[in-house]
Coordinates of C-alpha atoms (C1' of nucleotides) in Angstrom, one line a residue:
Chain T
X53 CA -0.5 -0.3 0.0
X54 CA 1.1 3.1 -0.9
X55 CA 1.7 6.2 1.6
X56 CA -1.5 7.7 0.3
X57 CA -3.9 4.8 0.1
X58 CA -2.9 4.0 4.6
X59 CA -3.7 8.1 4.1
X60 CA -6.8 8.2 2.9
X61 CA -8.0 4.2 5.1
X62 CA -7.0 6.7 8.0
X63 CA -8.9 9.0 7.3
X64 CA -11.6 6.9 6.2
X65 CA -11.4 5.7 9.9
X66 CA -11.5 9.2 10.7
X67 CA -15.0 9.3 8.9
X68 CA -16.6 6.0 10.3
X69 CA -15.8 6.8 14.5
X70 CA -17.5 10.6 14.2
X71 CA -20.2 8.6 12.3
X72 CA -20.2 6.8 15.5
X73 CA -19.8 9.9 17.8
X74 CA -17.0 7.9 19.2
X75 CA -15.4 11.1 21.3
X76 CA -11.0 11.7 20.4
X77 CA -10.3 9.2 18.2
X78 CA -11.1 11.1 15.3
X79 CA -8.8 14.0 15.7
X80 CA -5.9 11.4 16.3
X81 CA -6.5 9.2 13.5
X82 CA -6.7 12.9 10.7
X83 CA -3.5 14.0 12.5
X84 CA -1.8 10.0 11.4
X85 CA -3.6 10.2 8.7
X86 CA -1.6 13.8 7.7
X87 CA 1.9 12.6 8.9
X88 CA 1.2 10.0 7.1
X89 CA 0.7 11.9 4.1
X90 CA 3.8 14.1 4.3
X91 CA 5.4 11.3 4.6
X92 CA 9.2 11.2 2.1
X93 CA 9.9 7.4 2.6
X94 CA 6.7 4.5 1.4
X95 CA 5.3 4.1 5.0
X96 CA 6.0 0.2 3.7
X97 CA 9.1 0.8 3.3
X98 CA 9.9 2.0 7.3
X99 CA 8.3 -0.9 8.4
X100 CA 10.5 -3.5 6.4
X101 CA 13.3 -2.2 6.9
X102 CA 11.8 -0.9 11.3
X103 CA 8.8 -3.0 12.2
X104 CA 6.2 -1.7 14.1
X105 CA 8.8 -0.1 16.1
X106 CA 10.2 1.7 13.4
X107 CA 5.4 3.6 12.8
X108 CA 6.4 5.2 16.4
X109 CA 8.5 7.7 14.7
X110 CA 6.1 8.8 12.3
X111 CA 4.8 11.7 14.6
X112 CA 1.0 12.2 16.3
X113 CA 1.4 7.1 16.2
X114 CA 0.9 6.3 19.5
X115 CA 0.6 1.4 20.3
X116 CA -3.1 1.7 18.1
X117 CA -3.0 3.8 15.4
X118 CA 0.5 1.1 14.4
X119 CA -1.2 -1.1 14.1
X120 CA -3.7 -0.5 11.2
X121 CA -0.4 1.0 9.3
X122 CA 1.8 -2.4 9.6
X123 CA -2.1 -4.2 9.4
X124 CA -2.8 -1.6 6.4
X125 CA 1.2 -2.8 4.7
X126 CA 0.7 -6.2 5.0
X127 CA -3.7 -7.0 4.5
X128 CA -4.4 -4.5 2.4
X129 CA -6.9 -3.9 4.7
X130 CA -7.8 -3.3 8.7
X131 CA -10.4 -5.7 10.1
X132 CA -11.9 -2.8 11.8
X133 CA -12.1 -0.5 8.7
X134 CA -13.7 -3.5 7.1
X135 CA -16.4 -4.0 10.1
X136 CA -17.1 -0.2 9.5
X137 CA -17.7 -0.8 6.6
X138 CA -19.7 -4.4 6.1
X139 CA -21.9 -2.1 8.1
X140 CA -21.7 0.7 7.1
X141 CA -22.1 0.6 3.4
X142 CA -21.5 4.4 2.0
X143 CA -18.9 5.7 -0.1
X144 CA -17.9 8.2 3.3
X145 CA -15.1 9.9 2.0
X146 CA -16.5 11.2 -0.9
X147 CA -20.4 12.2 0.2
X148 CA -18.8 14.5 3.4
X149 CA -16.3 15.9 0.4
X150 CA -20.2 17.6 -0.1
X151 CA -20.4 21.3 1.5
X152 CA -23.0 20.3 4.3
X153 CA -23.2 17.5 4.5
X154 CA -20.4 15.6 7.4
X155 CA -20.5 11.5 9.0
X156 CA -23.0 12.6 11.0
X157 CA -25.8 13.3 8.1
X158 CA -24.3 11.2 6.4
X159 CA -25.2 7.9 9.2
X160 CA -29.3 9.8 8.8
X161 CA -29.0 9.5 5.0
X162 CA -27.9 6.0 4.7
X163 CA -30.6 4.1 8.1
X164 CA -33.8 6.5 6.7
X165 CA -32.9 6.3 3.0
X166 CA -30.1 3.5 2.4
X167 CA -27.8 5.9 0.3
X168 CA -24.5 4.5 -0.4
X169 CA -23.2 7.8 -3.0
X170 CA -23.4 11.1 -4.1
X171 CA -25.2 9.3 -7.5
X172 CA -28.1 8.2 -4.7
X173 CA -28.2 11.4 -2.8
X174 CA -28.8 12.8 -6.0
X175 CA -32.0 11.0 -7.1
X176 CA -33.8 11.1 -3.4
X177 CA -32.9 15.1 -3.9
X178 CA -34.5 15.1 -7.2
X179 CA -37.1 13.3 -5.6
X180 CA -37.5 15.4 -2.9
X181 CA -37.3 12.8 -0.4
X182 CA -34.7 14.9 1.8
X183 CA -37.1 17.8 3.0
X184 CA -39.5 14.9 5.8
X185 CA -35.9 13.4 7.0
X186 CA -35.6 14.9 10.9
X187 CA -33.1 17.3 11.2
X188 CA -33.5 18.5 7.0
X189 CA -35.9 20.1 5.3
X190 CA -36.5 21.9 2.2
X191 CA -33.5 24.8 2.8
X192 CA -30.8 21.3 3.1
X193 CA -32.6 20.1 -0.6
X194 CA -32.1 22.4 -2.4
X195 CA -28.0 23.5 -0.6
X196 CA -27.5 20.1 -1.3
X197 CA -28.1 20.1 -5.4
X198 CA -25.8 22.7 -5.3
X199 CA -23.3 21.1 -3.9
X200 CA -23.5 18.1 -5.1
X201 CA -22.9 20.8 -8.8
X202 CA -19.9 21.9 -7.4
X203 CA -18.3 19.1 -7.1
X204 CA -18.9 16.9 -10.1
X205 CA -17.4 21.0 -11.3
X206 CA -14.6 21.0 -9.5
X207 CA -13.7 18.1 -7.1
X208 CA -10.2 19.3 -5.0
X209 CA -8.7 22.2 -4.9
X210 CA -7.0 25.5 -7.7
X211 CA -3.7 25.5 -8.7
X212 CA -2.4 28.6 -7.4
X213 CA -0.8 30.3 -10.7
X214 CA -5.0 30.0 -11.3
X215 CA -6.1 32.2 -8.6
X216 CA -3.0 34.3 -7.2
X217 CA -3.5 37.5 -9.9
X218 CA -7.5 37.2 -9.1
X219 CA -6.7 37.0 -5.4
X220 CA -4.6 40.1 -5.4
X221 CA -7.5 42.3 -8.1
X222 CA -10.5 41.0 -4.5
X223 CA -7.9 41.8 -2.0
X224 CA -7.3 45.4 -4.1
X225 CA -10.6 45.8 -4.2
X226 CA -11.2 46.1 -0.5
X227 CA -8.6 47.7 0.6
X228 CA -9.8 50.0 -1.5
X229 CA -13.2 50.7 -0.3
X230 CA -14.4 53.3 1.5
X231 CA -14.7 51.8 4.8
X232 CA -12.3 49.8 4.9
X233 CA -9.7 50.5 7.5
X234 CA -7.2 47.0 7.1
X235 CA -7.8 44.1 4.7
X236 CA -5.9 41.3 4.0
X237 CA -6.0 37.6 1.8
X238 CA -5.5 34.9 4.4
X239 CA -5.4 30.9 4.3
X240 CA -4.1 28.9 2.2
X241 CA -2.8 31.8 -0.6
X242 CA -1.1 33.8 1.5
X243 CA -0.1 30.8 2.8
X244 CA 1.5 30.3 -1.4
X245 CA 0.5 27.4 -1.1
X246 CA 1.0 25.0 -4.2
X247 CA -2.5 24.9 -4.7
X248 CA -5.2 26.3 -3.0
X249 CA -8.5 26.0 -1.7
X250 CA -11.0 28.4 -1.5
X251 CA -10.4 32.8 -1.0
X252 CA -10.4 33.8 2.8
X253 CA -9.9 37.7 3.2
X254 CA -9.9 40.1 6.0
X255 CA -11.9 43.2 6.8
X256 CA -12.4 45.8 9.4
X257 CA -14.5 48.5 8.7
X258 CA -17.0 50.5 10.8
X259 CA -19.7 49.5 8.1
X260 CA -19.9 45.9 8.0
X261 CA -23.2 45.7 6.0
X262 CA -22.0 47.0 3.8
X263 CA -19.0 45.4 2.3
X264 CA -20.6 42.5 3.1
X265 CA -22.9 44.1 0.4
X266 CA -20.0 45.1 -1.6
X267 CA -18.7 40.8 -1.4
X268 CA -22.1 40.1 -2.3
X269 CA -22.4 42.3 -5.5
X270 CA -19.5 41.8 -7.0
X271 CA -18.9 41.6 -10.7
X272 CA -16.9 37.7 -10.5
X273 CA -19.5 36.6 -7.8
X274 CA -21.6 34.3 -9.1
X275 CA -23.8 32.5 -6.5
X276 CA -24.1 34.3 -2.8
X277 CA -24.1 31.2 0.2
X278 CA -24.4 32.8 3.0
X279 CA -24.8 36.6 4.0
X280 CA -24.5 37.4 7.6
X281 CA -23.4 39.9 10.4
X282 CA -19.6 39.7 10.3
X283 CA -19.5 37.2 7.6
X284 CA -20.1 36.1 3.4
X285 CA -20.1 33.2 1.7
X286 CA -19.5 33.0 -2.1
X287 CA -18.7 31.0 -5.2
X288 CA -16.8 33.4 -7.9
X289 CA -17.8 32.2 -11.5
X290 CA -14.5 31.1 -12.3
X291 CA -16.0 28.7 -9.0
X292 CA -13.8 29.1 -6.6
X293 CA -15.5 29.7 -3.4
X294 CA -14.2 33.0 -0.8
X295 CA -15.4 34.4 2.2
X296 CA -15.7 37.2 3.5
X297 CA -15.1 38.2 7.7
X298 CA -15.6 41.2 9.3
X299 CA -12.7 41.7 12.4
X300 CA -13.1 43.6 14.8
X301 CA -9.7 46.1 15.0
X302 CA -8.1 45.0 18.2
X303 CA -8.4 41.5 17.0
X304 CA -7.1 41.9 13.9
X305 CA -3.7 40.4 13.8
X306 CA -5.1 37.2 15.3
X307 CA -7.5 36.5 13.4
X308 CA -5.3 36.8 10.6
X309 CA -3.0 34.7 11.7
X310 CA -6.3 32.4 13.0
X311 CA -7.5 32.0 9.5
X312 CA -4.3 31.6 8.0
X313 CA -3.5 28.6 9.3
X314 CA -2.4 25.7 9.1
X315 CA -4.8 23.9 11.3
X316 CA -2.3 22.4 12.0
X317 CA -0.3 24.9 12.9
X318 CA -3.5 26.8 14.8
X319 CA -3.7 23.9 17.1
X320 CA -0.6 23.7 17.7
X321 CA -0.4 27.4 19.2
X322 CA -3.1 27.3 21.0
X323 CA -2.1 24.6 22.9
X324 CA 1.2 26.8 23.7
X325 CA -1.6 29.5 24.2
X326 CA -2.8 27.0 26.8
X327 CA 0.4 26.2 29.0
X328 CA 1.4 29.3 30.0
X329 CA -2.2 29.9 31.1
X330 CA -3.9 31.7 28.0
X331 CA -6.4 31.6 25.1
X332 CA -6.2 32.5 21.7
X333 CA -8.8 32.2 19.3
X334 CA -9.6 34.5 16.7
X335 CA -10.7 37.7 18.9
X336 CA -7.5 38.0 19.7
X337 CA -4.2 36.5 22.9
X338 CA -6.6 36.0 26.5
X339 CA -5.1 35.7 30.5
X340 CA -9.0 35.2 31.7
X341 CA -10.6 38.6 29.9
X342 CA -7.7 40.6 29.6
X343 CA -6.3 40.7 26.1
X344 CA -2.7 40.2 25.4
X345 CA -1.7 40.5 22.5
X346 CA -4.0 40.0 19.0
X347 CA -3.9 43.4 17.5
X348 CA -1.6 42.1 15.3
X349 CA -0.1 39.7 14.5
X350 CA 3.7 39.9 15.0
X351 CA 2.1 41.5 18.4
X352 CA 0.8 37.4 19.0
X353 CA 3.5 35.2 18.7
X354 CA 5.7 37.6 20.9
X355 CA 3.1 37.0 23.8
X356 CA 3.7 33.5 22.9
X357 CA 7.1 33.5 22.8
X358 CA 7.8 32.7 19.2
X359 CA 9.9 34.9 16.3
X360 CA 7.5 36.0 13.6
X361 CA 6.4 32.9 11.4
X362 CA 5.8 34.2 8.2
X363 CA 2.9 32.8 6.7
X364 CA 5.3 30.5 4.2
X365 CA 6.1 28.2 6.9
X366 CA 2.9 27.6 9.0
X367 CA 2.4 24.5 8.3
X368 CA 4.1 22.6 12.0
X369 CA 6.5 21.3 10.2
X370 CA 9.2 22.3 13.0
X371 CA 8.8 26.3 12.3
X372 CA 7.5 26.9 16.1
X373 CA 10.4 24.9 17.1
X374 CA 12.2 27.3 15.9
X375 CA 10.5 30.4 16.5
X376 CA 10.8 29.0 20.2
X377 CA 14.8 28.8 20.2
X378 CA 15.9 32.0 17.3
X379 CA 16.4 30.1 14.6
X380 CA 14.4 31.0 11.8
X381 CA 15.9 30.7 8.7
X382 CA 15.5 34.5 7.3
X383 CA 14.0 33.4 4.4
X384 CA 14.7 34.7 1.3
X385 CA 13.3 37.6 -0.8
X386 CA 12.3 38.8 -4.5
X387 CA 14.6 41.5 -4.7
X388 CA 17.8 39.5 -4.4
X389 CA 17.3 37.9 -6.8
X390 CA 19.6 39.5 -9.6
X391 CA 19.6 36.8 -12.5
X392 CA 16.9 35.2 -14.5
X393 CA 18.3 31.8 -16.0
X394 CA 15.8 30.2 -18.2
X395 CA 14.3 32.7 -20.9
X396 CA 12.6 31.6 -23.5
X397 CA 12.8 33.4 -27.2
X398 CA 11.1 32.9 -30.6
X399 CA 14.0 30.9 -31.2
X400 CA 11.7 28.4 -30.3
X401 CA 8.7 28.1 -28.7
X402 CA 9.0 32.0 -26.9
X403 CA 7.5 35.3 -28.3
X404 CA 10.1 37.9 -27.6
X405 CA 13.2 38.1 -29.1
X406 CA 15.9 38.0 -27.5
X407 CA 16.2 41.7 -27.4
X408 CA 13.1 41.6 -26.6
X409 CA 13.6 39.8 -23.7
X410 CA 16.4 41.0 -22.2
X411 CA 14.3 45.1 -21.9
X412 CA 12.6 43.0 -19.8
X413 CA 14.7 41.6 -17.8
X414 CA 16.1 44.8 -17.1
X415 CA 13.4 46.6 -16.7
X416 CA 12.2 43.7 -14.1
X417 CA 15.8 45.4 -12.0
X418 CA 17.7 42.5 -13.5
X419 CA 21.0 42.0 -13.8
X420 CA 21.4 38.9 -16.4
X421 CA 19.5 36.3 -17.7
X422 CA 20.3 33.1 -20.0
X423 CA 18.4 32.8 -23.0
X424 CA 17.9 28.9 -23.1
X425 CA 15.6 27.4 -26.0
X426 CA 14.6 23.9 -26.3
X427 CA 17.1 22.1 -28.6
X428 CA 16.6 19.0 -31.0
X429 CA 14.5 16.6 -30.0
X430 CA 11.7 19.2 -29.1
X431 CA 11.4 19.4 -32.8
X432 CA 7.2 20.9 -32.0
X433 CA 8.9 24.1 -30.6
X434 CA 11.6 24.5 -33.5
X435 CA 14.0 22.9 -30.8
X436 CA 18.3 24.0 -32.2
X437 CA 20.7 21.9 -34.0
X438 CA 24.4 21.8 -33.0
X439 CA 24.6 25.0 -36.1
X440 CA 21.3 27.2 -35.0
X441 CA 22.9 26.9 -31.1
X442 CA 26.1 28.5 -32.1
X443 CA 24.1 31.4 -35.1
X444 CA 21.5 31.9 -31.5
X445 CA 25.0 31.7 -29.2
X446 CA 26.6 34.5 -31.6
X447 CA 23.8 37.5 -32.1
X448 CA 23.6 36.7 -27.8
X449 CA 27.1 38.2 -27.8
X450 CA 26.1 40.7 -30.4
X451 CA 22.6 41.6 -28.8
X452 CA 24.5 42.0 -25.3
X453 CA 26.8 44.3 -26.2
X454 CA 24.6 47.0 -27.8
X455 CA 22.2 46.4 -24.8
X456 CA 23.8 48.3 -21.9
X457 CA 22.6 48.0 -18.5
X458 CA 22.4 44.0 -18.1
X459 CA 24.1 41.2 -19.1
X460 CA 23.2 38.5 -20.7
X461 CA 24.4 34.4 -20.9
X462 CA 24.4 31.7 -23.7
X463 CA 22.2 28.7 -22.4
X464 CA 20.4 25.9 -23.3
X465 CA 17.8 23.4 -22.4
X466 CA 19.0 20.6 -24.1
X467 CA 16.6 17.4 -24.0
X468 CA 17.9 14.0 -21.4
X469 CA 16.7 11.7 -23.7
X470 CA 15.2 8.2 -21.8
X471 CA 18.8 7.0 -20.9
X472 CA 20.0 9.8 -19.8
X473 CA 22.1 11.1 -22.7
X474 CA 21.3 14.3 -24.1
X475 CA 20.6 15.5 -27.1
X476 CA 23.3 18.5 -28.9
X477 CA 27.3 17.4 -28.0
X478 CA 29.4 17.9 -25.9
X479 CA 31.5 20.1 -28.2
X480 CA 28.8 23.0 -28.4
X481 CA 27.1 22.7 -25.2
X482 CA 31.1 23.3 -23.6
X483 CA 30.5 27.2 -26.2
X484 CA 27.6 27.7 -23.7
X485 CA 27.5 30.0 -21.0
X486 CA 25.0 27.9 -19.2
X487 CA 23.5 24.3 -20.1
X488 CA 19.7 23.9 -18.3
X489 CA 18.8 19.4 -18.7
X490 CA 15.2 18.3 -18.7
X491 CA 13.0 16.0 -19.1
X492 CA 10.4 16.0 -22.2
X493 CA 9.3 13.2 -22.7
X494 CA 9.6 8.9 -21.6
X495 CA 7.5 10.1 -17.6
X496 CA 6.8 6.8 -17.2
X497 CA 9.5 5.0 -16.6
X498 CA 10.8 2.6 -13.5
X499 CA 12.1 4.5 -10.4
X500 CA 15.2 3.1 -11.7
X501 CA 15.2 3.5 -15.1
X502 CA 14.0 7.4 -14.3
X503 CA 17.0 7.9 -11.9
X504 CA 19.5 6.2 -13.7
X505 CA 18.6 8.5 -17.0
X506 CA 18.4 11.8 -14.0
X507 CA 22.0 10.5 -12.6
X508 CA 23.6 9.9 -15.6
X509 CA 22.5 13.8 -17.3
X510 CA 24.0 15.8 -13.7
X511 CA 27.3 13.4 -14.9
X512 CA 28.5 15.5 -17.7
X513 CA 30.7 17.9 -17.1
X514 CA 28.3 20.6 -18.9
X515 CA 25.0 20.2 -17.6
X516 CA 25.1 22.9 -15.0
X517 CA 21.6 22.8 -14.2
X518 CA 18.3 19.9 -14.5
X519 CA 15.3 22.8 -15.1
X520 CA 11.7 21.6 -13.2
X521 CA 13.3 18.1 -11.9
X522 CA 9.8 16.5 -11.9
X523 CA 8.5 17.3 -15.1
X524 CA 5.4 17.3 -13.1
X525 CA 2.1 19.8 -14.2
X526 CA 0.0 20.3 -11.2
X527 CA -3.5 19.6 -12.5
X528 CA -2.4 17.4 -15.5
X529 CA 0.9 15.0 -15.6
X530 CA 2.1 13.4 -12.2
X531 CA 5.9 14.0 -11.6
X532 CA 8.2 11.7 -12.7
X533 CA 9.6 8.7 -9.8
X534 CA 12.6 9.4 -8.8
X535 CA 14.4 9.0 -5.9
X536 CA 15.0 12.1 -4.4
X537 CA 18.3 10.8 -2.1
X538 CA 19.6 8.8 -4.8
X539 CA 19.7 13.0 -6.9
X540 CA 20.4 15.4 -3.9
X541 CA 24.0 12.8 -4.3
X542 CA 24.2 12.9 -7.7
X543 CA 23.9 16.9 -7.1
X544 CA 25.8 17.1 -5.1
X545 CA 28.8 14.8 -5.5
X546 CA 28.6 16.2 -9.7
X547 CA 28.5 19.6 -8.3
X548 CA 25.0 20.0 -10.2
X549 CA 21.8 22.5 -9.0
X550 CA 18.4 22.2 -9.1
X551 CA 15.7 24.5 -10.5
X552 CA 12.8 25.7 -8.8
X553 CA 10.7 26.2 -12.1
X554 CA 8.3 29.4 -10.8
X555 CA 5.7 28.2 -13.9
X556 CA 2.4 28.2 -12.0
X557 CA 1.6 24.7 -13.6
X558 CA 5.1 23.8 -12.8
X559 CA 7.1 25.0 -9.4
X560 CA 8.6 22.4 -9.6
X561 CA 11.2 21.3 -7.2
X562 CA 7.5 20.9 -4.8
X563 CA 9.1 22.9 -1.1
X564 CA 8.6 19.7 0.8
X565 CA 11.8 19.1 -1.7
X566 CA 12.8 22.8 -1.8
X567 CA 13.3 21.3 2.1
X568 CA 15.0 19.0 1.5
X569 CA 17.8 20.7 -1.1
X570 CA 18.6 23.2 2.1
X571 CA 19.2 20.6 4.4
X572 CA 21.7 18.1 2.0
X573 CA 23.8 21.4 0.7
X574 CA 22.3 21.2 -2.3
X575 CA 22.3 24.4 -4.5
X576 CA 19.7 26.3 -6.3
X577 CA 18.0 28.6 -9.2
X578 CA 14.9 30.3 -8.8
X579 CA 14.2 30.7 -13.0
X580 CA 10.9 32.1 -14.8
X581 CA 10.6 29.0 -17.9
X582 CA 9.5 32.8 -19.0
X583 CA 8.0 32.4 -22.6
X584 CA 6.6 36.2 -23.2
X585 CA 8.3 39.6 -21.4
X586 CA 5.4 39.4 -19.1
X587 CA 6.2 35.6 -17.7
X588 CA 9.7 36.6 -16.5
X589 CA 8.1 38.2 -13.3
X590 CA 6.9 34.1 -12.2
X591 CA 9.4 34.3 -10.1
X592 CA 8.3 36.7 -8.0
X593 CA 5.0 35.9 -8.1
X594 CA 5.2 32.0 -7.9
X595 CA 9.0 31.1 -7.5
X596 CA 9.7 33.0 -4.2
X597 CA 6.9 31.5 -3.3
X598 CA 8.4 27.8 -3.0
X599 CA 11.4 28.5 -2.5
X600 CA 10.4 30.1 1.0
X601 CA 7.6 26.6 1.7
X602 CA 10.7 25.2 1.5
X603 CA 12.6 27.2 4.4
X604 CA 15.1 28.9 1.3
X605 CA 17.6 31.3 1.9
X606 CA 19.2 34.1 -0.3
X607 CA 22.6 31.6 0.5
X608 CA 20.6 28.0 -1.4
X609 CA 19.6 30.3 -4.5
X610 CA 22.8 30.5 -7.1
X611 CA 20.8 33.3 -9.4
X612 CA 20.8 35.8 -6.1
X613 CA 24.7 35.6 -6.6
X614 CA 26.4 38.5 -8.7
X615 CA 27.4 37.8 -12.1
X616 CA 30.9 36.8 -11.2
X617 CA 30.2 34.5 -8.3
X618 CA 27.2 33.1 -9.9
X619 CA 30.2 31.3 -12.9
X620 CA 32.5 30.5 -10.0
X621 CA 29.7 28.7 -8.9
X622 CA 28.6 26.8 -11.5
X623 CA 30.4 23.0 -14.2
X624 CA 32.7 24.1 -16.5
X625 CA 33.4 27.8 -18.3
X626 CA 34.8 30.7 -15.6
X627 CA 33.9 28.2 -13.3
X628 CA 35.3 25.3 -13.8
X629 CA 38.4 25.0 -12.1
X630 CA 38.9 26.4 -8.6
X631 CA 40.7 30.1 -9.0
X632 CA 44.7 29.9 -7.8
X633 CA 44.1 31.7 -4.0
X634 CA 41.4 28.5 -4.3
X635 CA 43.6 26.1 -4.6
X636 CA 46.1 27.3 -2.5
X637 CA 44.2 27.0 0.3
X638 CA 42.4 23.7 -1.2
X639 CA 46.9 22.6 -1.0
X640 CA 46.8 24.1 3.0
X641 CA 43.8 22.8 4.7
X642 CA 44.6 19.7 3.1
X643 CA 48.7 19.6 4.8
X644 CA 47.1 20.9 7.8
X645 CA 45.4 17.8 8.1
X646 CA 47.7 15.3 7.3
X647 CA 49.7 16.9 9.6
X648 CA 47.2 16.8 12.1
X649 CA 46.3 13.3 11.8
X650 CA 50.8 11.8 11.7
Chain S
dG1124 C1' -6.3 7.3 20.5
dC1125 C1' -2.4 10.2 21.7
dC1126 C1' 1.2 13.1 24.7
dG1127 C1' 4.1 14.7 28.8
dT1128 C1' 8.9 21.7 31.3
dT1129 C1' 2.3 21.0 35.1
dT1130 C1' 0.0 15.1 33.5
dT1131 C1' 1.5 8.1 32.9
dC1132 C1' -4.0 10.4 33.4
dG1133 C1' -6.4 13.4 32.5
dG1134 C1' -6.7 15.9 29.3
dC1135 C1' -7.7 16.7 23.7
dC1136 C1' -8.8 24.4 19.8
dC1137 C1' -12.9 27.6 19.7
dG1138 C1' -17.2 29.9 17.8
dA1139 C1' -19.8 31.4 13.3
dC1140 C1' -23.6 30.0 10.4
dT1141 C1' -27.6 27.8 8.6
dG1142 C1' -31.9 25.0 8.5
dT1143 C1' -34.4 23.6 11.7
dT1144 C1' -37.0 23.0 15.8
dT1145 C1' -38.4 27.0 19.4
dT1146 C1' -32.8 25.7 22.1
dC1147 C1' -30.2 22.8 19.9
dA1148 C1' -26.9 19.8 16.6
dG1149 C1' -24.6 19.2 12.4
dT1150 C1' -20.9 21.4 9.9
dC1151 C1' -17.7 24.8 8.9
dG1152 C1' -12.6 26.7 9.0

DNA sequence: GCCGTTTTCGGCCCGACTGTTTTCAGTCG
């Protein structure tokens, strides 16, 4: 069983327990399910290596749940879950995905009407059978009808790239409204999560009614679910839901913190509050009835004895411990990026000329960019062969001379073939300033094959960077299956850099992998993969967020360096040989070591 | 069922909204 399957089973158990009205266990199972889903390694491997004891190392897993996991891994099923499924044979996981339907009502629907699936529910609603059930009514019936429609249209979450700009537009509109004192987007969007479930807004205002009217009446609003004095919920035309809350001025920080989440982070903060004899809610931090913080987030974290934790880190994955020990990372900032090492032009599938891209990059304040068009194998894009690549290199040099204020590097996005070889001759690669290599085909090779393929490409002495290492497309293509450990080993051994590709449908490396790279000391770059001038902004809009969620500091990201330093750190060309100075130092260190050992 | 710098027992995050019923359960975030 994969981690996802184990996690799903535990989550299903949690739902059944909740349906039964069992106290506390559901949250315990939920927490364990979450922990399993976020594991880096297969839980089956952990079990093979360390048996049931190894399960206890997973946060939220104790003896009871460890046994369930072992059962799932060994048998592919577990007795408790099977029993629940035969007692109450309903698709509880899907049904509870519907807005307005939880485990208790699922139980009622099953008992009274024999409803087992969303399809059953839909038929019962059409026949008008729900409105006669205890606790249900015609209002509930029509709400559930709408929920099913929405669920069918968009099950799941949105890639951040599909909603970020819309979210910012609404935020600006709220900020600009006459009676609004402050306004902010919160939720997973503020944490710059890779995917977003809905949009959450908070405002401080003296005229709640009029702000609610404004929000519910926006042209983007398709439907109003609820409109109260403190909360309004709407669905936007695009299909995503948006919530607006009005909060008291003195609670804005506490509310912003609370609604930014994540849930796990909030739960952990509340525990800390309790341990200090305080009570934390979205209204503030209280000792008895007295507020001791909540006007701003900074004040709130300080009152809890913590450094301010940037939203991107709020996942309860070590940030709270780090904040209490004053060792949070100094996260990278957009202004620190000096260059962009993946830029496309009209020479292949881009829409701007070399000059267009250079001027736009200079406008953004960048000091250098590398032109990295596709190569031969990507015939679809008009991929360049050796001859055209050399020709382009000449033009890049010439353009570089003519445009002041930005340096142009010659490069390429070379294709990695199925066997790990490249589609451009080494002699030509050697003449480029920057060589990126990337996977564009054969996405479903075995883990061994995919890993070997990437490692072989990294072993090429001319390959500086692996572009979009997992080749995933959010909401589309799954990542290729690689042994990340082995790939990072190879990166360290060969001095190959990993890219954080900021195209919103890629975001690749994933933040989780960035964090691992940071831990291992693997160097990265953040690039836009821009195909026209406007896309150069992707690095600051999305790429920085990915890096920050991965705990990256400027020192982990090579394109924060000035050009000459950057080139020193790349594999060949001007960076291939350590400078004489570095060689001397290295020799001295070796001699010191030998003397000590002698 | 999990967890421990007050605890190996006794806690476990907290409040708003809806629909329904008329004082509250269920759901959500």
